[in-house]
Tab-separated table of C-alpha atoms and ligand atoms in Angstrom:
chain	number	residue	atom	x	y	z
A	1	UNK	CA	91.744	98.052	121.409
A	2	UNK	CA	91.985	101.370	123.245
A	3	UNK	CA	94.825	103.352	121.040
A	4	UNK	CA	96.714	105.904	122.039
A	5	UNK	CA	98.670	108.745	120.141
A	6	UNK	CA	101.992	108.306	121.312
A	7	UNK	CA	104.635	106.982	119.588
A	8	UNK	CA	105.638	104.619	122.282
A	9	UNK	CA	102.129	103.100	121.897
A	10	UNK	CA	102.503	102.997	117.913
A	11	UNK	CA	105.931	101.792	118.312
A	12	UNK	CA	104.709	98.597	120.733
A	13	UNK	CA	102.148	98.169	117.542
A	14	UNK	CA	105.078	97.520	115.397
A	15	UNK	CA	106.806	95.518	117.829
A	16	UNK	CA	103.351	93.169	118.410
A	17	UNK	CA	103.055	93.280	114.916
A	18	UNK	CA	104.186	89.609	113.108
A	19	UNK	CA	104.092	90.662	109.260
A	20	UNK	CA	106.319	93.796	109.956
A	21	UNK	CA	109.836	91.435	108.851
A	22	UNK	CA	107.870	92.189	105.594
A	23	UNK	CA	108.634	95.793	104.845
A	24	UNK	CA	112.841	95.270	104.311
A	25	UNK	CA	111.745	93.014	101.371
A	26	UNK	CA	110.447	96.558	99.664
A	27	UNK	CA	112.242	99.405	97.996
A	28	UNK	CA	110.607	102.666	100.405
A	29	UNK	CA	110.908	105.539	98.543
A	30	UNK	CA	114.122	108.210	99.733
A	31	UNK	CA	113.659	111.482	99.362
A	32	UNK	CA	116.916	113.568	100.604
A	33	UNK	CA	118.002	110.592	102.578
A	34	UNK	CA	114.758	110.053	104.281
A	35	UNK	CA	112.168	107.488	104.028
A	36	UNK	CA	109.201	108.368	103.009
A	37	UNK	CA	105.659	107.763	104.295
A	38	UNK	CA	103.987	105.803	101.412
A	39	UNK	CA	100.057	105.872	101.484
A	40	UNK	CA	100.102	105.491	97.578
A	41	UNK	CA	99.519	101.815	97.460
A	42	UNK	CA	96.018	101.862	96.177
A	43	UNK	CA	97.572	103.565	92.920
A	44	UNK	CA	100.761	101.961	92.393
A	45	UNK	CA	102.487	99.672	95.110
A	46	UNK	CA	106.052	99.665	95.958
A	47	UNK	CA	108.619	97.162	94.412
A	48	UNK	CA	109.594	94.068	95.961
A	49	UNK	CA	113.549	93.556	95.973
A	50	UNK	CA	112.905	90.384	94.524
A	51	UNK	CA	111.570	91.784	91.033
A	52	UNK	CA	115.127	92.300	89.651
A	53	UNK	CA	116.358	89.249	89.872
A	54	UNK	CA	113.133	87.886	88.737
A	55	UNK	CA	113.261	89.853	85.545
A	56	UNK	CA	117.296	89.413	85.289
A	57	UNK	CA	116.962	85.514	84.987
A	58	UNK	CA	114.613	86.315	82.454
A	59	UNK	CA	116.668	88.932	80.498
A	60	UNK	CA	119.830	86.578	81.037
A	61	UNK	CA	117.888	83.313	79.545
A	62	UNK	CA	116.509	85.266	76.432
A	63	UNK	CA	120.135	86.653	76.030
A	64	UNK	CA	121.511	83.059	76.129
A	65	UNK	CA	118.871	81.322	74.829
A	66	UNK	CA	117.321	83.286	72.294
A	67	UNK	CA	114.109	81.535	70.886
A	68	UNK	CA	114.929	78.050	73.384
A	69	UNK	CA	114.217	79.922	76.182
A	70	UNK	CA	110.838	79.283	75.835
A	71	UNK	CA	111.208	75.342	76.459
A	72	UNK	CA	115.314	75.614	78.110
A	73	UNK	CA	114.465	78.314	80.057
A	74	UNK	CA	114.717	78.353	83.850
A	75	UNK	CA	111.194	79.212	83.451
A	76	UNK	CA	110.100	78.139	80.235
A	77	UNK	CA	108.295	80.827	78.560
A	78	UNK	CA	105.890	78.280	76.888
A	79	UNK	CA	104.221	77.706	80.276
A	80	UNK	CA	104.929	80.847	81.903
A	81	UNK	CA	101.306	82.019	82.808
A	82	UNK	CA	101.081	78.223	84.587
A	83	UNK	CA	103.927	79.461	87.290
A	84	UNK	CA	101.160	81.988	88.289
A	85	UNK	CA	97.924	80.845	88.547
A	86	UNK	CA	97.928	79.133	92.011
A	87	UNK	CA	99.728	81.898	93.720
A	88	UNK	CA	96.583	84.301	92.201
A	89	UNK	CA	94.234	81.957	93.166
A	90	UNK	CA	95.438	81.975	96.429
A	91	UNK	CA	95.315	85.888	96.559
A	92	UNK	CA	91.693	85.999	95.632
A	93	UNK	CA	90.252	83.076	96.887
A	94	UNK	CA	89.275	80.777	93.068
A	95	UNK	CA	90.556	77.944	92.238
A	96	UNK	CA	93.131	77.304	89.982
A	97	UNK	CA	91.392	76.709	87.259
A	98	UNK	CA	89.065	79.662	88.066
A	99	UNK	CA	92.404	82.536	87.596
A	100	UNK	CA	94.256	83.184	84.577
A	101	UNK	CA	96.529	85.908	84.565
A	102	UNK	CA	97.092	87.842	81.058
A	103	UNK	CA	96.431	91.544	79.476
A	104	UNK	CA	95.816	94.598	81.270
A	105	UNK	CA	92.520	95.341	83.397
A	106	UNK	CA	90.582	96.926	80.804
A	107	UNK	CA	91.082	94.968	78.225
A	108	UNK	CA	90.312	92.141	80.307
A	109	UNK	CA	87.210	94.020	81.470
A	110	UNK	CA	86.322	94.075	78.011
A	111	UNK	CA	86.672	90.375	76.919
A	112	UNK	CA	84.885	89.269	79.976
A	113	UNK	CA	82.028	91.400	79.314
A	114	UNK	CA	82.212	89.876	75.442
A	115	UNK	CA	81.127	86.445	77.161
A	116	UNK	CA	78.907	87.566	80.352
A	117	UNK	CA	76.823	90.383	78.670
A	118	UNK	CA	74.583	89.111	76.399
A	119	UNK	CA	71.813	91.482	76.331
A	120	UNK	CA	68.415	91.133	74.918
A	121	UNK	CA	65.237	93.352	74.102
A	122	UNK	CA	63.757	92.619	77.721
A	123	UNK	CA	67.149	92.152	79.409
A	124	UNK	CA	69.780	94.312	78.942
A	125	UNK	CA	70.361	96.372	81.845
A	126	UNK	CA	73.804	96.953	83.579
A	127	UNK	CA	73.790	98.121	87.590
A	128	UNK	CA	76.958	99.463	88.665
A	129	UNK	CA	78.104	102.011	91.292
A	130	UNK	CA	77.518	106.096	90.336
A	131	UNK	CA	81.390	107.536	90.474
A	132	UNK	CA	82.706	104.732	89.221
A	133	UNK	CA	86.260	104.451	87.944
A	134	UNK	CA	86.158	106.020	84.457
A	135	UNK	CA	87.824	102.965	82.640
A	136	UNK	CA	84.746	101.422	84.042
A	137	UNK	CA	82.337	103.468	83.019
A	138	UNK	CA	83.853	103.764	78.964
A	139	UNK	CA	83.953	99.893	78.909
A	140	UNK	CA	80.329	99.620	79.976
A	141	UNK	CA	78.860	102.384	77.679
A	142	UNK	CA	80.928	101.106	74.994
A	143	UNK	CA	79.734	97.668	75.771
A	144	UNK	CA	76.467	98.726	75.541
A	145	UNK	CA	76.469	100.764	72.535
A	146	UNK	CA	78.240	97.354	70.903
A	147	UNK	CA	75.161	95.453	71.545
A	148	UNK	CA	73.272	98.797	70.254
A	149	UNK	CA	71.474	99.819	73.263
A	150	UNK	CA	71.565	103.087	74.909
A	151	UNK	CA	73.544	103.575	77.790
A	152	UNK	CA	70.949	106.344	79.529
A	153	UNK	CA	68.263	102.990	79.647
A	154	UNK	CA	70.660	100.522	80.171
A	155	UNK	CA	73.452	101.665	82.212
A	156	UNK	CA	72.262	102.159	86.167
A	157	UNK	CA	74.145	103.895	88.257
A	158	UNK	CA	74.221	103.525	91.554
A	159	UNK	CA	74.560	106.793	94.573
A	160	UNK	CA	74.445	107.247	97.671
A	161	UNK	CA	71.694	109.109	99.175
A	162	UNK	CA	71.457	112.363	99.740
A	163	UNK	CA	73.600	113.989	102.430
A	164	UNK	CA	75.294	110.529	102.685
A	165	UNK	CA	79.134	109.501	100.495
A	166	UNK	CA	78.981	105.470	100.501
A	167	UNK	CA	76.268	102.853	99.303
A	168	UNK	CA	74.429	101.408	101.581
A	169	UNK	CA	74.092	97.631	101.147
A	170	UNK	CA	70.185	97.367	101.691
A	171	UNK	CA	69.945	99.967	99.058
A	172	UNK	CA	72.045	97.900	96.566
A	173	UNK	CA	69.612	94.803	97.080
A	174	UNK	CA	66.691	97.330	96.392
A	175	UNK	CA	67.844	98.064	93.137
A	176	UNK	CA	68.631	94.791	91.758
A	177	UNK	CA	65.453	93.833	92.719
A	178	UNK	CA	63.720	96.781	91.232
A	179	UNK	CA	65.479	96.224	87.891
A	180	UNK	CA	65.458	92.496	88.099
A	181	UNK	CA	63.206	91.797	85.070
A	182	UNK	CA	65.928	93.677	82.426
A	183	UNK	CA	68.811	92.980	84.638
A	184	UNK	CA	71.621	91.518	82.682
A	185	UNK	CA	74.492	91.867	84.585
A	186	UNK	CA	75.541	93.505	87.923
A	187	UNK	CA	79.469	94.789	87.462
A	188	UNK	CA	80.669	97.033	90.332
A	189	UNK	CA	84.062	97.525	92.224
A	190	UNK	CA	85.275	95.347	95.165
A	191	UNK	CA	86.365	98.792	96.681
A	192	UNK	CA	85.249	101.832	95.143
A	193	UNK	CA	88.654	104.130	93.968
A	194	UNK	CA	87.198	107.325	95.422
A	195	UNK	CA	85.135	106.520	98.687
A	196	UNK	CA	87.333	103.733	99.470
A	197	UNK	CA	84.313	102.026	100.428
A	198	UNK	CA	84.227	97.914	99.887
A	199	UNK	CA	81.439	96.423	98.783
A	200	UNK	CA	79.233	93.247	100.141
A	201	UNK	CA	80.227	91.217	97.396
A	202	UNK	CA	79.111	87.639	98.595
A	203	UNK	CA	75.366	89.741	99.134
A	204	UNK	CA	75.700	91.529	95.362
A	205	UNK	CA	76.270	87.820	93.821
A	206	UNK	CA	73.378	86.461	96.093
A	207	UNK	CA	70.846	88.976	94.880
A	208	UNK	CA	71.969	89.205	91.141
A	209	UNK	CA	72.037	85.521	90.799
A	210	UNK	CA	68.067	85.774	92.650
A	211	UNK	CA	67.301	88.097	89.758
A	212	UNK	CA	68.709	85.906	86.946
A	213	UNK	CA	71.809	88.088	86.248
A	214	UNK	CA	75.154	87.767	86.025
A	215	UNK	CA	78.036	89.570	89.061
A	216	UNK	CA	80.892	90.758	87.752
A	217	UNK	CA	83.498	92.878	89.855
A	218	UNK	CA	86.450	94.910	88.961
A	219	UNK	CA	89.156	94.030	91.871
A	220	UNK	CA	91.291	96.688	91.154
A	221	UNK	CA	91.371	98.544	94.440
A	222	UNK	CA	90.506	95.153	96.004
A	223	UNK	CA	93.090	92.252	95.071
A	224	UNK	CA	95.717	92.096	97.804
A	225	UNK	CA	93.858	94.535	100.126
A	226	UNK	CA	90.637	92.575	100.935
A	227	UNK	CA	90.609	88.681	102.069
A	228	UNK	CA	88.345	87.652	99.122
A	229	UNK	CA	86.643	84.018	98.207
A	230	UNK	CA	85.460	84.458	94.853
A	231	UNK	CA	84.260	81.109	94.556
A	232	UNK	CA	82.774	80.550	97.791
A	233	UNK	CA	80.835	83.846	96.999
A	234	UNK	CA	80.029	82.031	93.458
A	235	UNK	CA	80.987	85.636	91.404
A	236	UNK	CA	80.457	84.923	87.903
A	237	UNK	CA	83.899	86.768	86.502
A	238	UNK	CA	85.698	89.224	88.349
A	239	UNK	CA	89.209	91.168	87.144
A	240	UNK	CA	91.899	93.248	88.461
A	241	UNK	CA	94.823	95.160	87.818
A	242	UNK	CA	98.476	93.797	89.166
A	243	UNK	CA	100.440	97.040	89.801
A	244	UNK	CA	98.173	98.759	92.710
A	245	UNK	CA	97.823	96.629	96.051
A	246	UNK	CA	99.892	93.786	94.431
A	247	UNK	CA	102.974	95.974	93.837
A	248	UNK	CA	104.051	94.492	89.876
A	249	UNK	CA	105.224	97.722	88.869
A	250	UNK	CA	103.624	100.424	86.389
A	251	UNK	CA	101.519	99.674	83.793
A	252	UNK	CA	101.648	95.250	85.219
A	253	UNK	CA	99.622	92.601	83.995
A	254	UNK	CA	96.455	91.298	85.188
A	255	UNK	CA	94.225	88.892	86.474
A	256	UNK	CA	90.726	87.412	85.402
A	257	UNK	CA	88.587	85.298	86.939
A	258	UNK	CA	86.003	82.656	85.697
A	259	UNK	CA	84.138	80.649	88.187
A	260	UNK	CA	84.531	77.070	87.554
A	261	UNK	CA	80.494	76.397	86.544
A	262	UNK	CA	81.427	78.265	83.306
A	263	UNK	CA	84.843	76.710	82.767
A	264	UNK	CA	83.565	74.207	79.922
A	265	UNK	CA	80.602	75.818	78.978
A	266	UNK	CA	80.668	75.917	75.246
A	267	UNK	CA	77.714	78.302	75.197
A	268	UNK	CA	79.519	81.174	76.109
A	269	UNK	CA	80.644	82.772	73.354
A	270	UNK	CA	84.097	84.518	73.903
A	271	UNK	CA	86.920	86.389	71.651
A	272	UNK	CA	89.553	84.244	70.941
A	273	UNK	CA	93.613	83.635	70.616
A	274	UNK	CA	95.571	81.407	70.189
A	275	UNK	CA	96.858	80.517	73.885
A	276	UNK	CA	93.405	80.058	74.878
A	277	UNK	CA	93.319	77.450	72.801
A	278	UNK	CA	94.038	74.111	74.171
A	279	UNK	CA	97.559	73.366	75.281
A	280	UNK	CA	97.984	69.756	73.976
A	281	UNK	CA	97.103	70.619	70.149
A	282	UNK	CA	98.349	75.010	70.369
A	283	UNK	CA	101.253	73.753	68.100
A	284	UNK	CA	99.417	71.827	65.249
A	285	UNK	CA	98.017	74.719	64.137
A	286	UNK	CA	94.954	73.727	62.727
A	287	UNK	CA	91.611	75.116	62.228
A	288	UNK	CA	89.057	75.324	64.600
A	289	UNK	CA	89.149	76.750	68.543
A	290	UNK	CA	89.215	74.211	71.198
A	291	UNK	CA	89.341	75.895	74.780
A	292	UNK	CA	91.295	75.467	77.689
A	293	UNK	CA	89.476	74.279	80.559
A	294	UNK	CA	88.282	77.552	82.847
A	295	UNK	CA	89.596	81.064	82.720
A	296	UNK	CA	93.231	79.896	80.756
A	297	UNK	CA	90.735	79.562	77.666
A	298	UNK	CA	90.245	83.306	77.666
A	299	UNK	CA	94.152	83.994	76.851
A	300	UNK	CA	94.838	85.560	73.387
A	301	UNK	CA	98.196	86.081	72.978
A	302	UNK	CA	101.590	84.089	74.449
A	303	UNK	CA	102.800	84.887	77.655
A	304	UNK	CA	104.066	88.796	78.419
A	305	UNK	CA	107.289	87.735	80.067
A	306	UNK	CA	108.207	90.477	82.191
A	307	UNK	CA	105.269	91.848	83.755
A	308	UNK	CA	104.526	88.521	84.551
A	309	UNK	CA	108.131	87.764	85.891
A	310	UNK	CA	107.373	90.996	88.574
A	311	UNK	CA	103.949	89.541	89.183
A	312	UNK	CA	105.060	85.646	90.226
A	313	UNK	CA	107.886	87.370	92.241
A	314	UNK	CA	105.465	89.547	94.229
A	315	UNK	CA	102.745	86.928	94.766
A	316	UNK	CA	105.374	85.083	95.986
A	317	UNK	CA	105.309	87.580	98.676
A	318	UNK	CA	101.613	87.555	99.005
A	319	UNK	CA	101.114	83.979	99.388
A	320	UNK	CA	104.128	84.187	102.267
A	321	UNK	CA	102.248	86.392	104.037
A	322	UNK	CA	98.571	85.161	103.615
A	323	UNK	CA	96.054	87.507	102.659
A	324	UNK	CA	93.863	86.704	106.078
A	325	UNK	CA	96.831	87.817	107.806
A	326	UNK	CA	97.741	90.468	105.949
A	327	UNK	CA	93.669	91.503	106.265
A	328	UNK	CA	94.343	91.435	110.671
A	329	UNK	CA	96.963	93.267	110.132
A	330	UNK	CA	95.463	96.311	107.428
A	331	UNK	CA	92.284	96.528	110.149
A	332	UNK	CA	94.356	97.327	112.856
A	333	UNK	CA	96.655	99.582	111.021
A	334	UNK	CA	93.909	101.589	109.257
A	335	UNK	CA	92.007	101.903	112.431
A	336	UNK	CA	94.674	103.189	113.910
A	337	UNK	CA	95.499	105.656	111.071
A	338	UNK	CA	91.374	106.781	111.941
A	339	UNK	CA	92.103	107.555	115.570
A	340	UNK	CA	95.183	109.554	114.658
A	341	UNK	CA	92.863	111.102	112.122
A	342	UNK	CA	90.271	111.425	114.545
A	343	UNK	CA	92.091	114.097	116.827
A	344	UNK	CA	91.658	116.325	113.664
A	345	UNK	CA	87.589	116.094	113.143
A	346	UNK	CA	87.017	119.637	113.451
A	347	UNK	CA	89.208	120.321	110.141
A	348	UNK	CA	88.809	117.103	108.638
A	349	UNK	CA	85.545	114.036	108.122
A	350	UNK	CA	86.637	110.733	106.531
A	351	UNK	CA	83.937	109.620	103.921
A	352	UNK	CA	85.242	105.941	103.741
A	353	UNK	CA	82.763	104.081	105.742
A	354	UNK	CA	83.808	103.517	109.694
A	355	UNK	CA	83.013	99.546	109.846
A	356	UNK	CA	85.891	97.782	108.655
A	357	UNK	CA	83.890	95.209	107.083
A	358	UNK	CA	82.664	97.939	104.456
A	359	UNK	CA	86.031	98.972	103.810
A	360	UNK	CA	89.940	97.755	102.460
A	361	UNK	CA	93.099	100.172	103.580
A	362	UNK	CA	92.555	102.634	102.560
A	363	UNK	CA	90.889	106.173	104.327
A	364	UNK	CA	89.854	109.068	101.813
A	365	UNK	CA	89.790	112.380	103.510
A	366	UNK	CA	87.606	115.834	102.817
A	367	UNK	CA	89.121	118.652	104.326
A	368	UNK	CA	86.849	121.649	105.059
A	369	UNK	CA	89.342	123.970	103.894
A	370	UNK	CA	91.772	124.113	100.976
A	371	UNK	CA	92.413	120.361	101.141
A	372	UNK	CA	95.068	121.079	98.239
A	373	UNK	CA	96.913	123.411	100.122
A	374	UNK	CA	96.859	120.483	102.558
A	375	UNK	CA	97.898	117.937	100.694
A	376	UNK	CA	101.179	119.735	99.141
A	377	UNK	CA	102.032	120.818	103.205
A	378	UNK	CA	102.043	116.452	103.668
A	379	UNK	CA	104.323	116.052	100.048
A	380	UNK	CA	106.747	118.806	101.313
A	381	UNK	CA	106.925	116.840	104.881
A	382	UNK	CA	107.712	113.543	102.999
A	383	UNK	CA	104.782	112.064	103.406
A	384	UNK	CA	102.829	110.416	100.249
A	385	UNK	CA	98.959	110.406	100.033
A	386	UNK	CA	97.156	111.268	96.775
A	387	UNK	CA	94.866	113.809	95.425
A	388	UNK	CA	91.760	113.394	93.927
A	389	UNK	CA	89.682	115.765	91.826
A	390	UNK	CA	87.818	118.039	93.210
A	391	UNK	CA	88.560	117.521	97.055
A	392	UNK	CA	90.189	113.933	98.139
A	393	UNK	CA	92.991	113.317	99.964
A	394	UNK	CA	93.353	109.043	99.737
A	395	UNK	CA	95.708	107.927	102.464
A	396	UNK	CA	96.195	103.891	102.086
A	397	UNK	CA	98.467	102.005	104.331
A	398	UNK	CA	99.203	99.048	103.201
A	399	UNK	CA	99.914	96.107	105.667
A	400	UNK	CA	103.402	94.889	103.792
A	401	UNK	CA	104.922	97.778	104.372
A	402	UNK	CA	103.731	100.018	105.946
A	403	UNK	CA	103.913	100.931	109.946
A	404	UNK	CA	102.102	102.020	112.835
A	405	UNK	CA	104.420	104.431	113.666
A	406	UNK	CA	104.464	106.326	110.695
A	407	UNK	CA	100.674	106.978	111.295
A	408	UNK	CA	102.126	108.331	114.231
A	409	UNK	CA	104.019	110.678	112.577
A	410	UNK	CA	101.233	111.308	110.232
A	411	UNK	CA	99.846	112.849	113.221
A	412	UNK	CA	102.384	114.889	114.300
A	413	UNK	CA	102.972	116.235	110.800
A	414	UNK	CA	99.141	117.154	110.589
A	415	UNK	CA	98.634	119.140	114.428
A	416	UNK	CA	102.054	121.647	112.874
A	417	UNK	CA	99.883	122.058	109.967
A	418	UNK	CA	96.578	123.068	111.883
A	419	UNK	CA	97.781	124.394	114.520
A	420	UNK	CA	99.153	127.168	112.326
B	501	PLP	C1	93.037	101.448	88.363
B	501	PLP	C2	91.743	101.096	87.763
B	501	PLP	C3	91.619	100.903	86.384
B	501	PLP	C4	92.773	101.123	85.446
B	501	PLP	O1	92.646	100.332	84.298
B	501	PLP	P1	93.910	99.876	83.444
B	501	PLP	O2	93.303	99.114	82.330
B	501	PLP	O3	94.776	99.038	84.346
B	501	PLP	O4	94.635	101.099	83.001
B	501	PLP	C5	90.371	100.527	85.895
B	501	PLP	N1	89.325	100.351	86.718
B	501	PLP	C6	89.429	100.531	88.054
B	501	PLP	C7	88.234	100.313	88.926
B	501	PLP	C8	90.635	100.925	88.610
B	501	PLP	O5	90.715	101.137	89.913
């Protein structure tokens, strides 16, 4: 498509554009009256208007119920994490016995790397991108130094070459295959936090499993921004965090993946709890852990209500809109973000890569000069992009709610700013 940077043009986007009923179903941010322009959804999304009444039937049925809401409930809290699992399975392309939703990210990070990392004296090595997302990087030196290894042998980290900001896929391969007689696991992003850049995760599974390791992804920046088959692309594990793309509010559950070859494997030795332990005899109480079948057998602890109350409502969204669709729809609207960019290249490069294949939403921005200074001139102009250390501006517009013409505007607001 030929774009063009005039609102009429943007404004026949939205019109052509069949997920844009989508955006009155979210609270948008109103500053002085105004509606913002929210490219924040890679670090938290915006609510859904259905979360409150989500949480309220919840709130009302513990009120009324007390400890019988968990079997009299609307949605009886006994089986809670059950009203979930298709709906994320759907979202990141598993089965249902493959998702389990529970915990927070890094936690989950943790217990998946419990089972999957089982280092030895001859293989014990960890590949994962350079710059990763700190969490990230604790877990796996921490992971390593459990196993008592040292992170400077185990631990390698992936960059870019020089001159160059993103990965390049070929290179990726190389390394695996370099490392492939200590390689233990390969754990990377979906889509890196910083660069924005998405990785070739059906490749990265290909060549780890070719070197006898284990893939493992964090889908943080990836889960409701990417159209992802984790089982067709046989990942091992994978986990992500609820309250960025998939809009469940600060601080939300999360999700964990298992593929279904390891879902009865009594090899793998895991931490456990009690609500991973098999639903039919949870309640006798007796000694001795039997699993649920596939990634429920990984729970610890009973159901956290009310994350989980945000999350169901706004997968409920998700699986309304379908993530391919949603996916159309985020190319178009990030290209066109790029172009609108693009009339700016002599203050401004864009590091995320330009193929949209090798990339989610989201855009991350170096500006030559004082990209702060920047940055606070967009805030002030109600406009909502985030700041990373030392030099990043992230813009990500998300396809649920966010519109063509406000890239539009995005443009306008920038040529007043440079043009001073
Ligand atoms: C956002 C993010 C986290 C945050 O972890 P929490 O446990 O949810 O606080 C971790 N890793 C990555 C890659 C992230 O993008």
């Amino acid at each position: 498509m030929i774009f063009q940077n005039t609102r009429a043009f943007a404004q026949e986007l939205d019109q052509q554009d069949t997920l844009s009923g989508f955006r009155s179903q979210f609270h948008i941010p109103n500053i002085d009256g105004k509606k913002q322009i929210y490219l924040c959804g890679n670090s938290l999304g915006l609510q859904p208007k259905t979360v409150k009444n989500a949480v309220n039937q919840e709130l009302e049925d513990w009120a009324n119920l007390g400890v019988e809401g968990h079997f009299k409930g609307k949605n009886p809290w006994m089986y809670y994490h059950h009203f979930l699992t298709e709906k994320a399975a759907q979202v990141v392309g598993a089965k249902p016995v493959e998702v389990v939703i529970m915990n927070n990210l890094t936690a989950n990070l943790h217990l998946m790397m419990v089972s999957f990392y089982r280092p030895t004296k001859s293989r014990f090595k960890i590949i994962m991108e350079g710059s990763a997302f700190p969490s990230d990087q604790y877990a796996m030196e921490s992971q390593v130094k459990f196993h008592g290894f040292d992170p400077n042998e185990a631990i390698v980290e992936l960059f870019p070459r020089a001159g160059e900001h993103t990965l390049r896929t070929e290179d990726i391969l190389a390394a695996i295959d370099l490392h492939k007689n200590e390689l233990a696991i390969v754990m990377m992003g979906g889509v890196n936090y910083l660069t924005g850049q998405a990785f070739d995760m059906k490749a990265i599974t290909e060549a780890a499993h070719l070197a006898g390791a284990i893939a493992g992804f964090d889908l943080a920046h990836a889960a409701g921004n990417l159209h992802i088959q984790l089982h067709n692309w046989d990942v091992d594990f994978a986990v992500w965090c609820s309250y960025k793309y998939l809009n469940s509010g600060p601080g939300g559950t999360s999700g964990v993946f298992v593929h279904e070859r390891h879902a009865n494997n009594p090899n793998l030795p895991r931490f456990a709890g009690w609500w991973g332990h098999d639903e039919k005899s949870r309640f006798l109480m007796k000694k001795g852990f039997i699993p649920m079948e596939g990634a429920a057998g990984w729970q610890l602890s009973n159901a956290q209500i009310f994350p989980m109350a945000i999350h169901n409502a706004s997968l409920s969204i998700f699986v309304e809109a379908g993530m391919e669709n949603l996916r159309n729809k985020s190319e178009l609207l990030t290209a066109y973000l790029e172009f609108i960019l693009s009339q700016f290249q002599e203050h401004l490069s864009i590091i995320t890569p330009k193929n949209p294949i090798d990339r989610g939403c989201q855009l991350s921005i170096i500006v030559k000069e004082n990209g702060k200074k920047l940055f606070d001139y967009l805030e002030q102009n109600n406009i909502m992009p985030d700041w990373r250390e030392p030099n990043v501006i992230r813009m990500s517009p998300v396809p649920l709610y966010n519109q063509f013409e406000e890239m539009y505007q995005i443009g306008q607001v920038l040529e007043n700013y440079f043009k001073n």
